[in-house]
Short mmCIF file of C-alpha atoms in Angstrom, two decimals:
data_model
loop_
_atom_site.label_atom_id
_atom_site.label_comp_id
_atom_site.label_asym_id
_atom_site.label_seq_id
_atom_site.Cartn_x
_atom_site.Cartn_y
_atom_site.Cartn_z
CA UNK Q 1 137.75 163.98 13.99
CA UNK Q 2 138.67 167.56 14.84
CA UNK Q 3 135.54 167.87 16.99
CA UNK Q 4 136.48 164.79 18.99
CA UNK Q 5 140.03 166.07 19.51
CA UNK Q 6 138.66 169.40 20.68
CA UNK Q 7 136.37 167.72 23.19
CA UNK Q 8 139.24 165.62 24.55
CA UNK Q 9 141.41 168.71 24.93
CA UNK Q 10 138.57 170.47 26.76
CA UNK Q 11 138.16 167.55 29.18
CA UNK Q 12 141.91 167.52 29.85
CA UNK Q 13 141.89 171.24 30.53
CA UNK Q 14 138.91 171.30 32.86
CA UNK Q 15 139.46 168.02 34.71
CA UNK Q 16 143.21 167.46 34.86
CA UNK Q 17 144.97 170.77 34.37
CA UNK Q 18 144.42 172.38 37.76
CA UNK Q 19 140.73 173.03 37.42
CA UNK Q 20 138.27 173.64 40.24
CA UNK Q 21 138.79 171.44 43.29
CA UNK Q 22 135.99 168.88 43.70
CA UNK Q 23 135.71 169.90 47.39
CA UNK Q 24 136.13 173.64 46.78
CA UNK Q 25 139.08 173.63 49.21
CA UNK Q 26 142.39 175.40 48.63
CA UNK Q 27 145.25 172.96 48.01
CA UNK Q 28 147.36 173.87 51.04
CA UNK Q 29 144.35 173.68 53.32
CA UNK Q 30 143.45 170.26 51.98
CA UNK Q 31 147.01 169.04 52.57
CA UNK Q 32 146.81 170.29 56.15
CA UNK Q 33 143.67 168.20 56.66
CA UNK Q 34 145.51 165.14 55.30
CA UNK Q 35 148.41 165.77 57.68
CA UNK Q 36 146.09 166.19 60.66
CA UNK Q 37 144.26 162.99 59.76
CA UNK Q 38 147.52 161.01 59.69
CA UNK Q 39 148.58 162.62 62.98
CA UNK Q 40 145.22 161.70 64.50
CA UNK Q 41 145.94 158.05 63.68
CA UNK Q 42 149.24 158.29 65.57
CA UNK Q 43 147.65 159.76 68.68
CA UNK Q 44 144.80 157.27 68.47
CA UNK Q 45 147.26 154.37 68.41
CA UNK Q 46 149.08 155.67 71.48
CA UNK Q 47 145.88 156.29 73.43
CA UNK Q 48 144.40 152.93 72.46
CA UNK Q 49 147.60 151.25 73.67
CA UNK Q 50 147.27 153.08 76.96
CA UNK Q 51 143.61 152.08 77.27
CA UNK Q 52 144.40 148.43 76.52
CA UNK Q 53 146.99 148.30 79.30
CA UNK Q 54 144.90 150.35 81.68
CA UNK Q 55 141.79 148.20 81.52
CA UNK Q 56 143.59 144.84 81.32
CA UNK Q 57 145.59 145.46 84.49
CA UNK Q 58 144.22 144.36 87.88
CA UNK Q 59 145.68 147.47 89.52
CA UNK Q 60 146.64 150.86 88.16
CA UNK Q 61 147.84 154.15 89.69
CA UNK Q 62 144.91 156.39 90.64
CA UNK Q 63 145.05 159.73 88.74
CA UNK Q 64 143.54 161.65 91.66
CA UNK Q 65 146.49 160.50 93.79
CA UNK Q 66 149.25 160.84 91.19
CA UNK Q 67 148.24 164.38 90.19
CA UNK Q 68 147.02 165.69 93.53
CA UNK Q 69 149.70 168.37 93.99
CA UNK Q 70 150.03 171.90 92.63
CA UNK Q 71 153.64 172.72 91.66
CA UNK Q 72 155.23 175.89 93.10
CA UNK Q 73 152.67 175.96 95.94
CA UNK Q 74 152.33 174.41 99.37
CA UNK Q 75 149.44 172.28 98.11
CA UNK Q 76 150.72 168.71 98.10
CA UNK Q 77 147.51 166.75 98.60
CA UNK Q 78 143.81 166.93 97.83
CA UNK Q 79 143.88 169.03 94.64
CA UNK Q 80 143.81 166.44 91.83
CA UNK Q 81 142.55 168.57 88.94
CA UNK Q 82 143.58 172.09 89.92
CA UNK Q 83 146.88 172.38 88.06
CA UNK Q 84 145.87 170.41 84.96
CA UNK Q 85 142.66 172.45 84.93
CA UNK Q 86 144.76 175.60 84.69
CA UNK Q 87 146.80 174.07 81.87
CA UNK Q 88 143.65 173.09 80.00
CA UNK Q 89 142.12 176.56 80.42
CA UNK Q 90 145.29 178.18 79.04
CA UNK Q 91 145.30 175.95 75.96
CA UNK Q 92 141.60 176.47 75.28
CA UNK Q 93 142.04 180.24 75.71
CA UNK Q 94 144.87 180.16 73.15
CA UNK Q 95 142.55 178.34 70.78
CA UNK Q 96 140.03 181.18 71.19
CA UNK Q 97 142.67 183.80 70.39
CA UNK Q 98 143.57 181.80 67.28
CA UNK Q 99 139.92 181.90 66.17
CA UNK Q 100 139.98 185.67 66.63
CA UNK Q 101 143.21 185.90 64.59
CA UNK Q 102 141.59 183.95 61.74
CA UNK Q 103 138.51 186.16 61.91
CA UNK Q 104 140.66 189.29 61.81
CA UNK Q 105 142.50 187.84 58.81
CA UNK Q 106 139.22 187.47 56.95
CA UNK Q 107 138.75 191.23 57.45
CA UNK Q 108 142.36 191.97 56.43
CA UNK Q 109 142.86 193.63 59.81
CA UNK Q 110 146.63 193.33 60.05
CA UNK Q 111 147.10 194.84 63.53
CA UNK Q 112 144.41 192.66 65.05
CA UNK Q 113 145.91 189.55 63.46
CA UNK Q 114 149.29 190.42 64.99
CA UNK Q 115 147.94 190.95 68.50
CA UNK Q 116 145.81 187.81 68.49
CA UNK Q 117 148.71 185.74 67.13
CA UNK Q 118 150.98 187.11 69.85
CA UNK Q 119 148.36 186.17 72.45
CA UNK Q 120 148.22 182.65 70.97
CA UNK Q 121 152.01 182.31 71.15
CA UNK Q 122 152.01 183.48 74.78
CA UNK Q 123 149.30 180.93 75.60
CA UNK Q 124 151.37 178.19 73.98
CA UNK Q 125 154.47 179.12 75.98
CA UNK Q 126 152.43 179.25 79.19
CA UNK Q 127 151.06 175.75 78.56
CA UNK Q 128 154.57 174.40 77.89
CA UNK Q 129 155.83 176.11 81.05
CA UNK Q 130 153.08 174.47 83.10
CA UNK Q 131 153.89 171.09 81.57
CA UNK Q 132 157.57 171.54 82.43
CA UNK Q 133 156.61 172.34 86.03
CA UNK Q 134 154.40 169.26 86.24
CA UNK Q 135 157.10 167.00 84.80
CA UNK Q 136 159.71 168.42 87.18
CA UNK Q 137 157.43 167.89 90.16
CA UNK Q 138 156.66 164.29 89.17
CA UNK Q 139 160.35 163.59 88.56
CA UNK Q 140 161.15 164.83 92.06
CA UNK Q 141 158.63 162.33 93.39
CA UNK Q 142 160.43 159.51 91.57
CA UNK Q 143 157.86 159.29 88.77
CA UNK Q 144 159.78 159.10 85.47
CA UNK Q 145 160.50 157.10 82.30
CA UNK Q 146 161.72 153.59 83.10
CA UNK Q 147 162.02 154.41 86.81
CA UNK Q 148 160.31 152.54 89.62
CA UNK Q 149 159.44 154.85 92.55
CA UNK Q 150 160.19 153.90 96.13
CA UNK Q 151 157.65 151.83 98.05
CA UNK Q 152 156.60 154.89 100.04
CA UNK Q 153 155.93 156.84 96.85
CA UNK Q 154 154.08 153.90 95.32
CA UNK Q 155 151.72 153.75 98.29
CA UNK Q 156 150.64 157.31 97.49
CA UNK Q 157 149.62 156.36 93.93
CA UNK Q 158 147.11 153.62 94.84
CA UNK Q 159 143.83 153.77 96.77
CA UNK Q 160 144.47 150.31 98.19
CA UNK Q 161 147.96 149.62 99.56
CA UNK Q 162 147.43 145.90 98.86
CA UNK Q 163 147.27 146.68 95.13
CA UNK Q 164 150.59 148.56 94.99
CA UNK Q 165 152.36 147.32 91.86
CA UNK Q 166 155.66 148.84 90.63
CA UNK Q 167 155.36 147.27 87.16
CA UNK Q 168 152.02 148.94 86.41
CA UNK Q 169 153.30 152.20 87.84
CA UNK Q 170 156.28 152.06 85.49
CA UNK Q 171 154.01 151.32 82.51
CA UNK Q 172 151.78 154.22 83.47
CA UNK Q 173 154.79 156.55 83.76
CA UNK Q 174 156.26 155.46 80.43
CA UNK Q 175 152.98 156.01 78.59
CA UNK Q 176 152.20 159.27 80.40
CA UNK Q 177 155.51 160.92 79.58
CA UNK Q 178 155.58 159.53 76.04
CA UNK Q 179 152.10 160.69 75.08
CA UNK Q 180 152.12 164.03 76.91
CA UNK Q 181 155.65 164.61 75.60
CA UNK Q 182 154.53 163.88 72.05
CA UNK Q 183 151.66 166.32 72.51
CA UNK Q 184 154.00 168.88 74.05
CA UNK Q 185 156.24 168.55 70.98
CA UNK Q 186 153.22 169.39 68.82
CA UNK Q 187 152.47 172.44 70.97
CA UNK Q 188 156.09 173.58 70.75
CA UNK Q 189 156.09 173.10 66.97
CA UNK Q 190 152.84 175.06 66.77
CA UNK Q 191 154.34 177.90 68.79
CA UNK Q 192 157.38 178.10 66.49
CA UNK Q 193 155.15 178.06 63.40
CA UNK Q 194 152.92 180.77 64.90
CA UNK Q 195 155.97 182.94 65.59
CA UNK Q 196 157.11 182.59 61.97
CA UNK Q 197 153.61 183.40 60.70
CA UNK Q 198 153.38 186.43 63.00
CA UNK Q 199 156.69 187.74 61.65
CA UNK Q 200 155.36 187.33 58.11
CA UNK Q 201 152.22 189.25 59.08
CA UNK Q 202 154.37 192.07 60.46
CA UNK Q 203 156.38 192.10 57.22
CA UNK Q 204 153.15 192.45 55.26
CA UNK Q 205 153.63 189.17 53.37
CA UNK Q 206 149.98 188.14 53.44
CA UNK Q 207 148.71 191.66 52.94
CA UNK Q 208 150.67 191.78 49.68
CA UNK Q 209 149.13 188.45 48.64
CA UNK Q 210 145.71 189.86 49.39
CA UNK Q 211 144.82 186.88 51.61
CA UNK Q 212 145.45 185.72 55.18
CA UNK Q 213 144.64 182.11 54.34
CA UNK Q 214 147.89 180.96 55.96
CA UNK Q 215 146.49 182.06 59.34
CA UNK Q 216 143.56 179.72 58.79
CA UNK Q 217 145.89 176.84 57.93
CA UNK Q 218 147.98 177.17 61.08
CA UNK Q 219 144.73 177.69 62.97
CA UNK Q 220 143.60 174.22 61.91
CA UNK Q 221 146.80 172.76 63.34
CA UNK Q 222 146.42 174.67 66.60
CA UNK Q 223 142.81 173.57 67.06
CA UNK Q 224 143.88 169.98 66.40
CA UNK Q 225 146.48 170.23 69.18
CA UNK Q 226 143.78 171.61 71.47
CA UNK Q 227 141.38 168.79 70.58
CA UNK Q 228 144.01 166.09 71.16
CA UNK Q 229 144.67 167.51 74.62
CA UNK Q 230 141.01 166.92 75.49
CA UNK Q 231 141.51 163.20 74.86
CA UNK Q 232 144.87 163.11 76.66
CA UNK Q 233 143.30 164.90 79.61
CA UNK Q 234 140.41 162.43 79.71
CA UNK Q 235 142.58 159.31 79.46
CA UNK Q 236 145.25 160.25 82.00
CA UNK Q 237 143.64 162.63 84.46
CA UNK Q 238 140.02 161.48 84.61
CA UNK Q 239 139.83 157.75 83.82
#
């Protein structure tokens, strides 16, 4: 009887009392993956909704005409992917600096972690600044949530003037600003989190713990934001 009780206690200790993770993944990191998975479902739902409307509509604004200008320049036509290309490059570059911050954390190189995190934060702010410029420019052209542009503006958004449709333009605008705004909110949240983590690095919080695992956790979030932008870019600017 005592042997059986001992075996049961051993099973409880090894299997249910905080033993080794079956996936060999730290708890906080695993929770981050769960959060990103749920967030991926949200973005997928939004993009699928956009795709359903886009491909079921007989006419739809042409991306190369809607996004053909470069804000803050004299370029108003004929440059459909220039500005968004700059935005995409900035976000990808910030993802690279985040990788370097994680790598420096693995080596416990505090100064390098700080500099790479600062570079990531700067990249995030630059992307948000570019998005604000793009939104402002589109708003000035009458392209906004729930707003139907003038007939002259509408004619610029379609390849064929016979297919000009204010309803589809409004749907496109609503989905564009909703989805890119939701992504922008994620970028802004990531920037704030990165600032907090950078301050903790400067205070020596993770050096005292003997691990920079928190950098890797926020890095997962930042890479997710970068990956989602690839899909947003494809759906709105290329298709």
